[in-house]
C-alpha atoms as one frame of an Amber mdcrd trajectory, in Angstrom:
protein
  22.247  -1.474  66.391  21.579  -0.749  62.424  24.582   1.287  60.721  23.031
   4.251  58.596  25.793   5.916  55.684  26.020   9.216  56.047  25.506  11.069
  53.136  28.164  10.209  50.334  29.687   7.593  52.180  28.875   3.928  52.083
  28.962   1.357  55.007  30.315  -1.729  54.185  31.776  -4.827  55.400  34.855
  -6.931  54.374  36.848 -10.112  55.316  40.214  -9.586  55.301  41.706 -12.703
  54.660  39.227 -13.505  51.586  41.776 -12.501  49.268  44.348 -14.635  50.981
  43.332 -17.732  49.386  43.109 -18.943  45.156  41.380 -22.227  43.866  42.114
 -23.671  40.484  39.758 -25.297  37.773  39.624 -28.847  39.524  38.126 -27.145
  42.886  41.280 -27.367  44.988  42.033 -24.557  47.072  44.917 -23.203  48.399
  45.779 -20.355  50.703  48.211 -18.234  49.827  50.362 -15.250  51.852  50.056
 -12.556  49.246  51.949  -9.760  51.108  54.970 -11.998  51.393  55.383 -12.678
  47.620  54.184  -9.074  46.421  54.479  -5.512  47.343  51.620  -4.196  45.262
  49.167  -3.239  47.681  46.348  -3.886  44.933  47.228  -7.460  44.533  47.621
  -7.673  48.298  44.351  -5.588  50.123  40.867  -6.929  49.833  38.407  -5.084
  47.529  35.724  -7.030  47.635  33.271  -6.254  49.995  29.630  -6.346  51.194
  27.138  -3.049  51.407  25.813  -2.774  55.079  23.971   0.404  53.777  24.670
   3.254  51.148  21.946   5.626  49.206  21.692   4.406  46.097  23.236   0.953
  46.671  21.166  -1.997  48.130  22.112  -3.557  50.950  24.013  -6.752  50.906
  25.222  -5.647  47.738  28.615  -6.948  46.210  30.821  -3.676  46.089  34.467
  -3.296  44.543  36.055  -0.732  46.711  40.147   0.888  46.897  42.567  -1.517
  48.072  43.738   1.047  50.377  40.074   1.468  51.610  40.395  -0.612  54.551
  42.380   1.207  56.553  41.771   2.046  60.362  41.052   5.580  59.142  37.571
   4.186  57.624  37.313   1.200  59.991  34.012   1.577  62.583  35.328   0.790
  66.084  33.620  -0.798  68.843  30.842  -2.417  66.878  28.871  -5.131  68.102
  28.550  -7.395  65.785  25.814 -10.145  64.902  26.609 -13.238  66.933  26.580
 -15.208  63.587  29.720 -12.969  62.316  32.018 -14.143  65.017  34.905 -14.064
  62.903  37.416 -11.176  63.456  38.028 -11.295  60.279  35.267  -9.337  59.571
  35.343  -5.721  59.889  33.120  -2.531  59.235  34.350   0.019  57.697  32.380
   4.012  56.564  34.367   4.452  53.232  33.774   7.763  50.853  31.515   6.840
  47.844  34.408   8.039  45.303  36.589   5.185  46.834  34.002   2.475  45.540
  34.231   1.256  41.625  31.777  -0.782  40.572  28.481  -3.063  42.603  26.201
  -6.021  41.496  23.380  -6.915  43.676  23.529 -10.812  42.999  26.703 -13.221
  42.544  27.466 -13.873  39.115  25.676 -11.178  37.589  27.239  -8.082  35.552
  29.237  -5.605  37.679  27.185  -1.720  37.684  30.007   0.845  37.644  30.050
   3.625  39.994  30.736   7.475  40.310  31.409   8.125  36.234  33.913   5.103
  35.905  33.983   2.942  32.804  35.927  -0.176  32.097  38.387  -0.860  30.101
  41.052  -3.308  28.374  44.618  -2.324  27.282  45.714  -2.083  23.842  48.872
  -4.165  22.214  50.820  -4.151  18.828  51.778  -7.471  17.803  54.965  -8.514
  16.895  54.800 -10.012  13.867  58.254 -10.754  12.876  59.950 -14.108  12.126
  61.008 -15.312  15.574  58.592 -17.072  17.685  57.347 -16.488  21.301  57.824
 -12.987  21.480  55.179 -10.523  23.252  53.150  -8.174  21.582  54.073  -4.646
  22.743  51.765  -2.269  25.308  50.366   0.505  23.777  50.840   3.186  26.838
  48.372   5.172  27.594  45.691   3.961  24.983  42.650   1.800  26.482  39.490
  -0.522  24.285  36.382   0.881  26.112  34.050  -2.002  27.555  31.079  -0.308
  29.162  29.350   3.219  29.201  28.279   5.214  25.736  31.891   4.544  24.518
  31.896   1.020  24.500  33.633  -0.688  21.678  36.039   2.620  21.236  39.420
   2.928  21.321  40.625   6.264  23.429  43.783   8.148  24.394  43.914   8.784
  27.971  45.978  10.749  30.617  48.979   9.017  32.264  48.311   5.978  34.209
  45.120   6.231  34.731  44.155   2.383  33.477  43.825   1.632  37.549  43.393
  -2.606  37.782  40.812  -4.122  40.326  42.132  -7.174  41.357  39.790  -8.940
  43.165  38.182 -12.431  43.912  35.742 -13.928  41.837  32.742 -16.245  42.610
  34.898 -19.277  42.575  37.925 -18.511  44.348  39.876 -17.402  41.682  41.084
 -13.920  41.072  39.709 -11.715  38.703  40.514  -8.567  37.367  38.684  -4.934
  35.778  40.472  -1.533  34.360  38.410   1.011  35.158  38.891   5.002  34.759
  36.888   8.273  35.074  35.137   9.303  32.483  32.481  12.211  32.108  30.459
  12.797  28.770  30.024  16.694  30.006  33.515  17.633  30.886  35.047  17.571
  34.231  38.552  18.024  35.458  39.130  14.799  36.728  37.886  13.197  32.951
  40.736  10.561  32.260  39.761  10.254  28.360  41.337  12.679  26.461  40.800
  11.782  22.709  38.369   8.827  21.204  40.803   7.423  18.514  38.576   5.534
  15.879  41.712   4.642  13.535  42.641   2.373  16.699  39.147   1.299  17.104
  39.537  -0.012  13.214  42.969  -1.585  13.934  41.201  -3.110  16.582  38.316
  -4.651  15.034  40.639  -5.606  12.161  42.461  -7.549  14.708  45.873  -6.020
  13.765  46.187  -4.700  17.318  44.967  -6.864  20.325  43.378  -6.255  23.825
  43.636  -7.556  27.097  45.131  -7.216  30.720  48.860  -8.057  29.611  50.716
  -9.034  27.753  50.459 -13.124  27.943  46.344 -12.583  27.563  46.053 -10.560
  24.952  44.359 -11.723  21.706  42.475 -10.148  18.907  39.274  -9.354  19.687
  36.723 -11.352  17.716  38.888 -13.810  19.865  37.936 -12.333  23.346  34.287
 -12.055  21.930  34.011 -16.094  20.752  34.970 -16.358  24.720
């Protein structure tokens, strides 16, 4: 039996123990017991995920969907499965389009974001003091713009909206991407409030730096010569 999406919903399927494992530069793998070391359901939940079928989305697309997508609210019951899936692992799920981020058709090509989201890295001030090792300083609620017209902009944004993906990559380790809403024609829901170009300049001048946290973040002709 083929799954059709209804419309604005997307059928996909996910493993739920993908995320449950990590492997480091020299190709060993481990498997680890996230929700046992961490209560943040975004490091915890799958998001990665295959398209079964969607509208506008190939099938057997890569999809990055809402940690808390998986839940038996979404899940498809009593589906027969192909005899080559005979994992239980494996589960189907009908999940609202707006709870899907970003897609790529292939592995290892650039991620396609989704439903007016951009990406996004997080601004930090420096210290630049005498003492040594100390971390450069979050600038709340300010994000560098990586995709979408903006890109390459420096914005002021609403209140935590600089939502992390945190999700598995093609070679077992775990990757990350900030995304948040962003409309060019106005909407409620826009997260970007202000473009800030004397940030952009402080940026590109390297006196404030961009990245996930605070033990990544570097200038960002740095990032760039990555």
């Amino acid at each position: 039996m083929k799954l059709k999406a209804p419309s604005n919903r997307v059928i996909i399927k996910v493993d739920l123990e993908s995320k449950n494992s990590h492997t480091f530069k020299d190709g060993t793998k481990i498997k680890l017991e996230r929700v046992y070391d961490n209560f943040n359901m975004r490091y915890v939940k799958p998001v990665n995920a295959e398209v079964v079928d969607a509208k506008d989305i190939p099938s057997g697309s890569e999809i990055l969907i809402h940690h808390n997508a998986t839940h038996d609210t979404y899940k498809i019951f009593n589906y027969q499965r192909p005899t080559t899936e005979a994992s239980s692992d494996i589960q189907y799920f009908s999940i609202p389009i707006e709870e899907c981020f970003m897609w790529r058709e292939e592995k290892g090509s650039s991620w396609n974001a989704l439903n007016n989201f951009v990406t996004a890295l997080r601004i930090f001030k420096p210290y630049k003091g005498i003492l040594d090792g100390i971390e450069p300083e979050i600038m709340n609620n300010k994000l560098y713009i990586t995709s979408g017209e903006l890109k390459g902009r420096a914005v002021n944004t609403v209140i935590s909206s600089d939502y992390e993906i945190i999700y598995q990559n093609d070679d077992g380790t775990e990757g990350r991407i900030i995304r948040l809403r962003y409309y060019p024609d106005g909407n409620d829901r826009n997260e970007i409030i202000a473009i800030n170009d004397n940030m952009t300049e402080l940026v590109e001048n390297g006196d404030l730096w961009v990245g996930y946290s605070k033990s990544d973040a570097k200038q960002l002709k740095e990032l760039e010569c990555q």
